[in-house]
Amino acid sequence: MSAPSAAAAGGDGQAYGLCWPGKAAARAAAAVPPRAALRLRPGGPAPVFPGGHTILVGDNLEALKLLLPDCRGAVRLCYIDPPYNGGTDHLYPDRFRARRTSGSTGRHGPWLDLLLPRLLLARELLREDGVLFASIGDEELAHLRLLGEEVFGERNFVGCVARVTKRTSNKGIHFAPSKDYLLAFARDKRRLPPFHEVVGPDYADRFRGSDPRGRFATVALYQQALDPRPNQRYWIRCPDGSFCIPPGETLPDPVEDGVPVAPRSPRDRVWRWSHASYRQRRELLVFKATKTSPLRTPDGGRSAWNVYTKYYLDDRLARGLRPRDFLDGLTNDQGTAELKALGLDDRFPFAKPTGLVRRLLHWIADPDALVLGVFAGSGTTGHAVLAQNAADGGRRRFLLVQSPEPTGADDFPTIAELTIERVRRAAAQFAGPSDLAVCDVE
Ligand SMILES: C[S@@+](CC[C@H](N)C(=O)[O-])C[C@H]1O[C@@H](n2cnc3c(N)ncnc32)[C@H](O)[C@@H]1O
């Protein structure tokens, strides 16, 4: 297993990097051959790796090792949603403490012991253009970022997205926590295609103008916040023959269309475009008559015009929209409601909304993606894959791993049984898949 190392000792003997007692053992755990085997549950279809929908019931460290021979380099998207180490156990342990056997101290070491070998193995399962997304809270954000950079290499860090998790909250002493994060790491960022944001049905609404080239929107050519630049201050001739320029202390002479004048004072404002762009792209200008123009005339008065530039809907769509690194509208209460809608109310705390995982699927824009969910919980990742396939006709497949954590409930005695049932109920809604394979990792 090869992975770039972040820790190196300096001349003074100090090392830079993420260190904790037990780290070497945690790294070595990834290389130990699997102790378990996959055992197919009677009566169900056999797994088709890497082609079929499969749920693996067991410790994900063993499961990832068992997937390696068939699925190495096959996963396009890996979503991990580990315990956040928030300090309060839910249905599953979420309060990590030093374990005498590992030698780790504090609350972060044991959590890192869990994550390091699993990240190393998940990386091996990713395709060259694959990406891993990890949900995480404030408690372990810093550690997971450093750990991820160590496993994937700093250059393969793709981004950190903040997600609003709840609309209202008044808990907490100084802040009322209401967000978590998604960290993204690429197997090889140079091979990871740009992400594509979902284009909502109302996106086109803002393109109100129309000309023979298509629908367009406009944006002002003068923006107050622009810093003065030498080639971006010049006069523009308006439709009535008058001239206008962004506000400033010096009004250049002579008054000629598109001839650059260096700003002389920091208060001499500028256009968004250089004079060269202005000359080449004049056909994109739109002049609007207004009484409140910020622009000036040669005698220092207020211009009767403001100047805008067009941008076209088709160009934007062809280029694709980049997702912002901030997610709103995908709160945890949606995850809770989705479980309720499947008749599984109060069975799993803080399930992620399927919309979150579907957003990731949109970003990678691959209808044939093999999707790996390493800490499956209530099975949100499987549900999201099925929903997205139903919505766009995709052929994505999922591999989910969930340990058989006891729940104390009679109908679903382990979390893994809940995972399986949730995915089955979700599949029934979309009339598929009959090919769900379930294997125990024993
Ligand atoms: C934060 S929850 C995941 C929630 C999930 N994303 C959802 O929407 O329902 C973390 C899950 O990982 C499981 N888990 C923790 N350690 C594990 C391990 N070593 N192997 C497999 N599953 C594990 C826990 O039982 C829990 O269900």
Short mmCIF file of C-alpha atoms and ligand atoms in Angstrom, two decimals:
data_model
loop_
_atom_site.label_atom_id
_atom_site.label_comp_id
_atom_site.label_asym_id
_atom_site.label_seq_id
_atom_site.Cartn_x
_atom_site.Cartn_y
_atom_site.Cartn_z
CA MET A 1 0.00 0.00 0.00
CA SER A 2 1.58 3.31 -1.01
CA ALA A 3 0.56 6.64 0.40
CA PRO A 4 2.35 9.97 0.62
CA SER A 5 3.59 10.76 4.12
CA ALA A 6 2.88 14.09 5.82
CA ALA A 7 5.25 13.68 8.75
CA ALA A 8 8.97 14.34 8.33
CA ALA A 9 11.50 15.21 11.03
CA GLY A 10 13.20 18.61 10.76
CA GLY A 11 16.77 19.54 11.74
CA ASP A 12 15.66 20.23 15.30
CA GLY A 13 14.13 16.77 15.58
CA GLN A 14 10.59 18.12 15.48
CA ALA A 15 8.20 16.46 13.07
CA TYR A 16 5.45 18.18 11.09
CA GLY A 17 2.28 16.19 10.66
CA LEU A 18 -0.53 14.45 12.43
CA CYS A 19 0.86 12.19 15.14
CA TRP A 20 -0.80 10.11 17.81
CA PRO A 21 0.25 7.07 19.83
CA GLY A 22 -0.89 3.98 17.95
CA LYS A 23 -0.67 5.55 14.49
CA ALA A 24 1.84 2.99 13.19
CA ALA A 25 -0.38 0.13 14.32
CA ALA A 26 -3.43 1.76 12.74
CA ARG A 27 -1.58 2.11 9.43
CA ALA A 28 -0.33 -1.47 9.65
CA ALA A 29 -3.88 -2.73 10.24
CA ALA A 30 -4.73 -1.90 6.62
CA ALA A 31 -2.04 -4.25 5.36
CA VAL A 32 -2.94 -7.25 7.56
CA PRO A 33 -4.65 -9.90 5.36
CA PRO A 34 -8.40 -10.24 5.98
CA ARG A 35 -9.35 -12.53 8.84
CA ALA A 36 -12.98 -12.83 7.74
CA ALA A 37 -14.70 -14.11 4.62
CA LEU A 38 -17.89 -13.13 2.78
CA ARG A 39 -20.81 -15.42 3.49
CA LEU A 40 -23.84 -15.07 1.26
CA ARG A 41 -27.19 -15.08 3.02
CA PRO A 42 -29.31 -18.03 1.97
CA GLY A 43 -32.10 -17.35 -0.49
CA GLY A 44 -30.67 -14.14 -1.95
CA PRO A 45 -28.78 -13.45 -5.17
CA ALA A 46 -24.99 -13.80 -5.13
CA PRO A 47 -23.02 -10.55 -5.24
CA VAL A 48 -21.68 -9.48 -8.60
CA PHE A 49 -18.54 -7.47 -7.97
CA PRO A 50 -18.17 -4.76 -8.96
CA GLY A 51 -21.45 -4.80 -10.87
CA GLY A 52 -24.32 -5.38 -8.43
CA HIS A 53 -26.07 -3.67 -5.52
CA THR A 54 -24.59 -5.25 -2.39
CA ILE A 55 -24.82 -4.77 1.36
CA LEU A 56 -21.97 -6.16 3.43
CA VAL A 57 -22.78 -6.75 7.08
CA GLY A 58 -19.74 -6.55 9.31
CA ASP A 59 -16.78 -4.46 10.32
CA ASN A 60 -15.90 -2.22 7.42
CA LEU A 61 -12.15 -2.76 7.84
CA GLU A 62 -12.55 -6.44 7.01
CA ALA A 63 -15.19 -5.71 4.37
CA LEU A 64 -12.98 -3.22 2.52
CA LYS A 65 -10.14 -5.75 2.47
CA LEU A 66 -12.48 -8.41 1.09
CA LEU A 67 -13.65 -6.04 -1.65
CA LEU A 68 -10.13 -5.24 -2.82
CA PRO A 69 -9.48 -8.25 -5.09
CA ASP A 70 -12.61 -7.58 -7.19
CA CYS A 71 -13.13 -3.85 -6.78
CA ARG A 72 -9.65 -2.30 -6.65
CA GLY A 73 -9.72 0.86 -8.77
CA ALA A 74 -13.45 0.45 -9.54
CA VAL A 75 -15.22 2.91 -7.22
CA ARG A 76 -16.10 6.29 -8.70
CA LEU A 77 -17.54 7.80 -5.54
CA CYS A 78 -16.96 6.76 -1.96
CA TYR A 79 -19.11 8.40 0.69
CA ILE A 80 -18.09 7.93 4.29
CA ASP A 81 -20.16 9.14 7.20
CA PRO A 82 -18.23 7.96 10.26
CA PRO A 83 -19.24 8.60 13.85
CA TYR A 84 -18.48 12.30 14.47
CA ASN A 85 -16.95 11.59 17.91
CA GLY A 86 -19.49 14.02 19.29
CA GLY A 87 -19.22 12.64 22.81
CA THR A 88 -22.69 11.12 23.17
CA ASP A 89 -23.39 7.53 22.11
CA HIS A 90 -26.48 7.13 19.93
CA LEU A 91 -27.58 3.83 18.49
CA TYR A 92 -23.89 3.38 17.70
CA PRO A 93 -20.83 4.48 19.74
CA ASP A 94 -19.98 8.12 19.14
CA ARG A 95 -17.78 8.70 22.15
CA PHE A 96 -14.23 7.56 21.55
CA ARG A 97 -11.88 7.21 24.49
CA ALA A 98 -8.38 5.85 24.95
CA ARG A 99 -8.28 2.08 24.71
CA ARG A 100 -5.60 0.43 26.78
CA THR A 101 -4.85 -2.09 24.07
CA SER A 102 -4.12 0.47 21.33
CA GLY A 103 -1.96 2.69 23.49
CA SER A 104 -3.75 5.72 22.06
CA THR A 105 -4.52 8.58 24.38
CA GLY A 106 -7.25 11.17 24.46
CA ARG A 107 -10.42 11.13 22.44
CA HIS A 108 -8.93 11.76 19.01
CA GLY A 109 -6.39 8.92 18.88
CA PRO A 110 -8.91 6.05 18.99
CA TRP A 111 -11.06 7.82 16.41
CA LEU A 112 -8.05 8.24 14.13
CA ASP A 113 -7.23 4.54 14.69
CA LEU A 114 -10.65 3.79 13.20
CA LEU A 115 -10.29 6.14 10.23
CA LEU A 116 -6.69 5.71 9.05
CA PRO A 117 -6.75 2.08 7.83
CA ARG A 118 -10.22 2.54 6.31
CA LEU A 119 -9.17 5.61 4.37
CA LEU A 120 -6.09 3.79 3.09
CA LEU A 121 -8.24 0.92 1.83
CA ALA A 122 -10.96 3.20 0.42
CA ARG A 123 -8.29 5.00 -1.59
CA GLU A 124 -7.19 1.69 -3.10
CA LEU A 125 -10.76 0.99 -4.17
CA LEU A 126 -11.13 4.34 -5.97
CA ARG A 127 -10.77 4.69 -9.71
CA GLU A 128 -8.13 7.05 -11.06
CA ASP A 129 -10.90 9.65 -11.48
CA GLY A 130 -12.58 8.66 -8.21
CA VAL A 131 -13.42 10.90 -5.29
CA LEU A 132 -14.09 10.34 -1.62
CA PHE A 133 -16.53 12.55 0.28
CA ALA A 134 -16.52 12.44 4.07
CA SER A 135 -19.20 13.98 6.26
CA ILE A 136 -17.78 15.27 9.52
CA GLY A 137 -18.56 17.65 12.39
CA ASP A 138 -16.50 20.28 14.17
CA GLU A 139 -15.10 17.71 16.62
CA GLU A 140 -12.92 15.90 14.07
CA LEU A 141 -12.89 18.25 11.07
CA ALA A 142 -9.28 19.36 11.60
CA HIS A 143 -8.02 15.82 12.20
CA LEU A 144 -9.85 14.34 9.24
CA ARG A 145 -8.55 17.06 6.94
CA LEU A 146 -4.95 16.33 7.98
CA LEU A 147 -5.47 12.58 7.88
CA GLY A 148 -7.06 12.81 4.43
CA GLU A 149 -4.19 14.91 3.16
CA GLU A 150 -1.75 12.34 4.48
CA VAL A 151 -3.56 9.41 2.85
CA PHE A 152 -4.44 11.07 -0.47
CA GLY A 153 -1.66 13.68 -0.65
CA GLU A 154 -2.20 17.36 0.03
CA ARG A 155 -2.53 18.08 -3.69
CA ASN A 156 -5.57 15.81 -3.87
CA PHE A 157 -7.62 17.78 -1.39
CA VAL A 158 -10.61 18.96 -3.43
CA GLY A 159 -12.63 21.05 -1.02
CA CYS A 160 -14.47 21.50 2.23
CA VAL A 161 -18.20 22.13 1.93
CA ALA A 162 -20.25 23.48 4.82
CA ARG A 163 -23.80 22.13 5.10
CA VAL A 164 -26.60 23.68 7.12
CA THR A 165 -27.87 20.76 9.24
CA LYS A 166 -30.77 22.48 10.98
CA ARG A 167 -32.81 25.61 10.54
CA THR A 168 -33.12 26.69 14.17
CA SER A 169 -31.09 25.91 17.23
CA ASN A 170 -30.42 27.56 20.56
CA LYS A 171 -28.26 24.86 22.07
CA GLY A 172 -24.60 25.43 22.89
CA ILE A 173 -22.87 27.96 25.11
CA HIS A 174 -21.29 30.40 22.67
CA PHE A 175 -22.68 29.22 19.34
CA ALA A 176 -25.73 27.15 18.49
CA PRO A 177 -24.17 24.50 16.18
CA SER A 178 -26.16 24.13 12.98
CA LYS A 179 -23.75 22.96 10.30
CA ASP A 180 -21.44 20.10 9.44
CA TYR A 181 -18.93 19.57 6.65
CA LEU A 182 -18.12 17.47 3.65
CA LEU A 183 -14.43 16.98 2.92
CA ALA A 184 -13.58 15.84 -0.60
CA PHE A 185 -10.36 14.07 -1.61
CA ALA A 186 -9.52 12.83 -5.09
CA ARG A 187 -7.57 9.70 -5.87
CA ASP A 188 -5.82 11.94 -8.41
CA LYS A 189 -7.17 15.48 -8.67
CA ARG A 190 -5.71 15.96 -12.16
CA ARG A 191 -7.99 13.15 -13.39
CA LEU A 192 -11.10 14.17 -11.48
CA PRO A 193 -13.44 15.96 -13.92
CA PRO A 194 -14.90 19.33 -12.80
CA PHE A 195 -18.05 18.99 -10.74
CA HIS A 196 -21.45 19.91 -12.19
CA GLU A 197 -24.07 21.62 -10.11
CA VAL A 198 -27.73 20.76 -10.46
CA VAL A 199 -29.48 23.25 -12.72
CA GLY A 200 -32.80 23.91 -11.01
CA PRO A 201 -35.99 24.46 -13.00
CA ASP A 202 -35.95 28.18 -12.09
CA TYR A 203 -32.35 28.73 -13.16
CA ALA A 204 -33.46 29.82 -16.63
CA ASP A 205 -35.93 32.34 -15.17
CA ARG A 206 -33.23 34.93 -14.49
CA PHE A 207 -32.31 34.99 -18.20
CA ARG A 208 -35.09 37.43 -19.08
CA GLY A 209 -33.59 38.97 -22.24
CA SER A 210 -33.71 37.35 -25.64
CA ASP A 211 -31.97 38.06 -28.97
CA PRO A 212 -31.20 35.97 -32.05
CA ARG A 213 -28.34 34.24 -30.17
CA GLY A 214 -30.65 33.12 -27.33
CA ARG A 215 -31.78 33.96 -23.81
CA PHE A 216 -29.52 36.24 -21.84
CA ALA A 217 -29.14 38.02 -18.50
CA THR A 218 -27.14 41.18 -17.84
CA VAL A 219 -24.61 42.32 -15.27
CA ALA A 220 -23.40 45.92 -14.75
CA LEU A 221 -20.06 46.73 -16.39
CA TYR A 222 -19.16 49.03 -13.51
CA GLN A 223 -18.88 47.42 -10.07
CA GLN A 224 -17.95 49.64 -7.15
CA ALA A 225 -15.80 46.97 -5.49
CA LEU A 226 -13.29 46.70 -8.38
CA ASP A 227 -9.77 47.87 -7.58
CA PRO A 228 -8.38 50.50 -9.98
CA ARG A 229 -6.43 48.95 -12.89
CA PRO A 230 -4.59 50.94 -15.57
CA ASN A 231 -6.37 49.54 -18.65
CA GLN A 232 -9.92 49.51 -17.30
CA ARG A 233 -10.74 53.23 -17.18
CA TYR A 234 -12.02 54.74 -20.44
CA TRP A 235 -15.00 56.61 -21.84
CA ILE A 236 -17.90 54.73 -23.40
CA ARG A 237 -20.14 56.31 -26.03
CA CYS A 238 -23.87 55.92 -25.18
CA PRO A 239 -26.72 55.49 -27.70
CA ASP A 240 -27.55 59.25 -27.63
CA GLY A 241 -23.92 60.21 -28.42
CA SER A 242 -23.09 61.23 -24.84
CA PHE A 243 -20.13 59.67 -22.98
CA CYS A 244 -19.96 57.96 -19.58
CA ILE A 245 -17.23 56.69 -17.26
CA PRO A 246 -17.12 55.19 -13.74
CA PRO A 247 -17.01 57.82 -10.97
CA GLY A 248 -13.65 59.29 -9.89
CA GLU A 249 -11.63 62.36 -9.15
CA THR A 250 -10.09 62.79 -12.58
CA LEU A 251 -12.18 62.91 -15.74
CA PRO A 252 -9.86 62.04 -18.61
CA ASP A 253 -9.33 64.23 -21.61
CA PRO A 254 -9.72 63.75 -24.58
CA VAL A 255 -13.19 62.26 -24.45
CA GLU A 256 -12.91 59.35 -26.89
CA ASP A 257 -14.69 56.00 -27.00
CA GLY A 258 -12.61 53.08 -25.58
CA VAL A 259 -9.29 54.95 -25.24
CA PRO A 260 -7.60 53.90 -21.97
CA VAL A 261 -6.65 56.41 -19.31
CA ALA A 262 -4.68 55.28 -16.27
CA PRO A 263 -6.54 55.97 -13.02
CA ARG A 264 -4.65 58.72 -11.16
CA SER A 265 -6.26 58.43 -7.77
CA PRO A 266 -7.49 55.42 -5.78
CA ARG A 267 -10.91 57.02 -6.07
CA ASP A 268 -10.84 56.76 -9.89
CA ARG A 269 -13.09 53.72 -10.39
CA VAL A 270 -12.89 51.31 -13.34
CA TRP A 271 -15.01 49.06 -15.60
CA ARG A 272 -14.98 45.25 -15.27
CA TRP A 273 -13.53 44.89 -18.76
CA SER A 274 -10.19 46.09 -20.09
CA HIS A 275 -10.43 48.50 -23.05
CA ALA A 276 -9.24 45.63 -25.32
CA SER A 277 -12.18 43.43 -24.21
CA TYR A 278 -14.51 46.39 -24.65
CA ARG A 279 -13.40 46.89 -28.23
CA GLN A 280 -13.74 43.19 -29.08
CA ARG A 281 -17.08 42.52 -27.40
CA ARG A 282 -19.10 45.69 -27.89
CA GLU A 283 -22.01 43.64 -29.24
CA LEU A 284 -22.58 42.29 -25.72
CA LEU A 285 -23.27 45.75 -24.27
CA VAL A 286 -26.73 46.79 -23.14
CA PHE A 287 -27.46 50.47 -22.32
CA LYS A 288 -30.30 51.21 -19.94
CA ALA A 289 -31.63 54.76 -19.44
CA THR A 290 -31.81 55.60 -15.73
CA LYS A 291 -32.03 58.57 -13.38
CA THR A 292 -29.87 56.86 -10.74
CA SER A 293 -26.79 55.95 -12.79
CA PRO A 294 -23.51 55.79 -10.82
CA LEU A 295 -21.65 56.79 -14.03
CA ARG A 296 -20.31 60.28 -14.80
CA THR A 297 -20.43 62.55 -17.87
CA PRO A 298 -17.44 64.60 -19.13
CA ASP A 299 -18.62 67.63 -17.10
CA GLY A 300 -18.79 65.53 -13.89
CA GLY A 301 -22.59 65.23 -13.90
CA ARG A 302 -24.66 62.05 -13.58
CA SER A 303 -24.94 60.07 -16.81
CA ALA A 304 -28.44 59.32 -18.12
CA TRP A 305 -27.27 55.72 -18.80
CA ASN A 306 -25.97 52.65 -17.07
CA VAL A 307 -24.01 50.04 -19.03
CA TYR A 308 -24.45 46.27 -18.74
CA THR A 309 -23.01 43.19 -20.46
CA LYS A 310 -24.98 40.16 -21.61
CA TYR A 311 -24.28 36.54 -20.70
CA TYR A 312 -26.19 33.72 -22.37
CA LEU A 313 -28.08 30.81 -20.84
CA ASP A 314 -26.72 28.34 -23.39
CA ASP A 315 -23.12 29.34 -22.68
CA ARG A 316 -23.63 28.88 -18.95
CA LEU A 317 -25.23 25.47 -19.41
CA ALA A 318 -22.55 24.32 -21.85
CA ARG A 319 -19.79 25.30 -19.43
CA GLY A 320 -21.68 23.69 -16.51
CA LEU A 321 -22.36 25.34 -13.18
CA ARG A 322 -19.76 24.91 -10.46
CA PRO A 323 -21.21 23.89 -7.09
CA ARG A 324 -20.66 26.40 -4.31
CA ASP A 325 -18.82 25.00 -1.28
CA PHE A 326 -21.85 25.65 0.85
CA LEU A 327 -25.01 23.52 1.03
CA ASP A 328 -28.32 24.89 2.20
CA GLY A 329 -31.70 23.18 1.98
CA LEU A 330 -30.40 19.67 2.82
CA THR A 331 -31.07 19.58 6.56
CA ASN A 332 -31.12 16.49 8.79
CA ASP A 333 -34.86 16.72 9.43
CA GLN A 334 -35.32 15.66 5.79
CA GLY A 335 -33.43 12.44 6.53
CA THR A 336 -35.68 11.80 9.52
CA ALA A 337 -38.78 12.45 7.41
CA GLU A 338 -37.55 10.06 4.71
CA LEU A 339 -37.21 7.24 7.23
CA LYS A 340 -40.67 8.04 8.55
CA ALA A 341 -42.11 7.92 5.04
CA LEU A 342 -40.77 4.37 4.78
CA GLY A 343 -42.43 3.40 8.07
CA LEU A 344 -39.12 3.52 9.97
CA ASP A 345 -39.71 6.46 12.33
CA ASP A 346 -37.29 6.96 15.19
CA ARG A 347 -35.23 3.96 14.12
CA PHE A 348 -32.01 5.83 13.38
CA PRO A 349 -30.85 9.19 14.75
CA PHE A 350 -29.46 11.86 12.41
CA ALA A 351 -29.83 9.96 9.14
CA LYS A 352 -28.50 12.08 6.30
CA PRO A 353 -31.02 13.28 3.72
CA THR A 354 -30.84 11.34 0.45
CA GLY A 355 -30.68 14.77 -1.22
CA LEU A 356 -27.17 15.18 0.16
CA VAL A 357 -25.86 12.00 -1.47
CA ARG A 358 -27.83 12.70 -4.64
CA ARG A 359 -26.11 16.07 -4.83
CA LEU A 360 -22.73 14.29 -4.78
CA LEU A 361 -23.95 12.00 -7.56
CA HIS A 362 -24.92 15.06 -9.57
CA TRP A 363 -21.55 16.65 -9.04
CA ILE A 364 -19.64 13.70 -10.49
CA ALA A 365 -22.19 13.37 -13.34
CA ASP A 366 -21.54 9.65 -13.96
CA PRO A 367 -24.70 7.59 -14.55
CA ASP A 368 -22.66 4.36 -14.37
CA ALA A 369 -20.83 5.14 -11.13
CA LEU A 370 -20.03 2.43 -8.63
CA VAL A 371 -20.81 4.07 -5.28
CA LEU A 372 -19.33 2.84 -2.00
CA GLY A 373 -20.91 3.74 1.35
CA VAL A 374 -18.49 2.72 4.10
CA PHE A 375 -20.42 3.68 7.26
CA ALA A 376 -23.87 2.97 5.85
CA GLY A 377 -26.03 3.58 8.95
CA SER A 378 -29.66 3.62 7.89
CA GLY A 379 -28.72 3.02 4.23
CA THR A 380 -29.12 6.59 2.94
CA THR A 381 -26.46 6.08 0.27
CA GLY A 382 -28.24 3.04 -1.19
CA HIS A 383 -31.58 4.85 -1.15
CA ALA A 384 -30.01 7.88 -2.85
CA VAL A 385 -28.47 5.77 -5.62
CA LEU A 386 -31.83 4.10 -6.31
CA ALA A 387 -33.65 7.45 -6.30
CA GLN A 388 -31.14 9.06 -8.64
CA ASN A 389 -31.25 6.12 -11.05
CA ALA A 390 -35.04 6.30 -11.05
CA ALA A 391 -34.90 10.05 -11.73
CA ASP A 392 -32.41 10.05 -14.59
CA GLY A 393 -32.31 6.47 -15.90
CA GLY A 394 -28.77 5.93 -14.57
CA ARG A 395 -27.20 2.52 -13.96
CA ARG A 396 -25.29 3.39 -10.78
CA ARG A 397 -24.58 0.54 -8.37
CA PHE A 398 -23.95 0.68 -4.65
CA LEU A 399 -21.83 -1.23 -2.18
CA LEU A 400 -22.77 -0.54 1.45
CA VAL A 401 -21.01 -1.67 4.60
CA GLN A 402 -22.63 -1.60 8.02
CA SER A 403 -21.65 -3.41 11.20
CA PRO A 404 -24.31 -5.52 12.99
CA GLU A 405 -24.48 -3.09 15.91
CA PRO A 406 -27.22 -4.33 18.32
CA THR A 407 -30.22 -2.00 18.54
CA GLY A 408 -32.20 -3.66 21.33
CA ALA A 409 -35.26 -3.70 19.05
CA ASP A 410 -37.07 -6.96 18.26
CA ASP A 411 -37.89 -6.29 14.62
CA PHE A 412 -34.47 -4.89 13.65
CA PRO A 413 -32.06 -6.39 16.20
CA THR A 414 -29.03 -4.80 14.51
CA ILE A 415 -28.41 -1.57 12.60
CA ALA A 416 -27.43 -3.67 9.58
CA GLU A 417 -30.91 -5.28 9.52
CA LEU A 418 -32.36 -1.78 9.44
CA THR A 419 -29.99 -0.83 6.60
CA ILE A 420 -31.16 -3.82 4.57
CA GLU A 421 -34.84 -3.22 5.23
CA ARG A 422 -34.61 0.48 4.46
CA VAL A 423 -32.93 -0.21 1.13
CA ARG A 424 -35.53 -2.91 0.32
CA ARG A 425 -38.42 -0.56 1.11
CA ALA A 426 -36.85 2.25 -0.90
CA ALA A 427 -36.24 -0.12 -3.81
CA ALA A 428 -39.89 -1.21 -3.74
CA GLN A 429 -40.87 2.44 -4.25
CA PHE A 430 -38.83 2.56 -7.44
CA ALA A 431 -39.78 -0.96 -8.59
CA GLY A 432 -36.25 -2.37 -8.23
CA PRO A 433 -33.71 -3.82 -7.56
CA SER A 434 -34.46 -7.50 -7.31
CA ASP A 435 -30.72 -8.16 -7.41
CA LEU A 436 -29.80 -6.83 -3.94
CA ALA A 437 -27.14 -9.16 -2.53
CA VAL A 438 -26.50 -9.33 1.20
CA CYS A 439 -23.32 -10.87 2.59
CA ASP A 440 -22.13 -11.31 6.13
CA VAL A 441 -18.51 -10.55 6.84
CA GLU A 442 -17.58 -13.31 9.27
C1 LIG B 1 -22.97 8.57 11.33
S1 LIG B 1 -23.63 7.00 11.14
C2 LIG B 1 -24.01 6.94 9.41
C3 LIG B 1 -25.35 7.47 9.08
C4 LIG B 1 -25.76 7.30 7.65
N1 LIG B 1 -25.03 8.16 6.77
C5 LIG B 1 -27.23 7.55 7.47
O1 LIG B 1 -27.62 8.48 6.77
O2 LIG B 1 -28.01 6.79 8.03
C6 LIG B 1 -22.24 5.96 11.28
C7 LIG B 1 -22.54 4.49 11.11
O3 LIG B 1 -21.32 3.79 10.98
C8 LIG B 1 -21.45 2.54 11.66
N2 LIG B 1 -20.12 2.05 12.00
C9 LIG B 1 -19.27 2.54 12.93
N3 LIG B 1 -18.13 1.83 12.94
C10 LIG B 1 -18.24 0.87 11.98
C11 LIG B 1 -17.39 -0.16 11.51
N4 LIG B 1 -16.17 -0.35 12.02
N5 LIG B 1 -17.83 -0.95 10.51
C12 LIG B 1 -19.06 -0.77 9.96
N6 LIG B 1 -19.92 0.19 10.38
C13 LIG B 1 -19.51 1.01 11.37
C14 LIG B 1 -22.30 2.87 12.86
O4 LIG B 1 -22.94 1.70 13.36
C15 LIG B 1 -23.30 3.87 12.27
O5 LIG B 1 -24.41 3.19 11.79
#
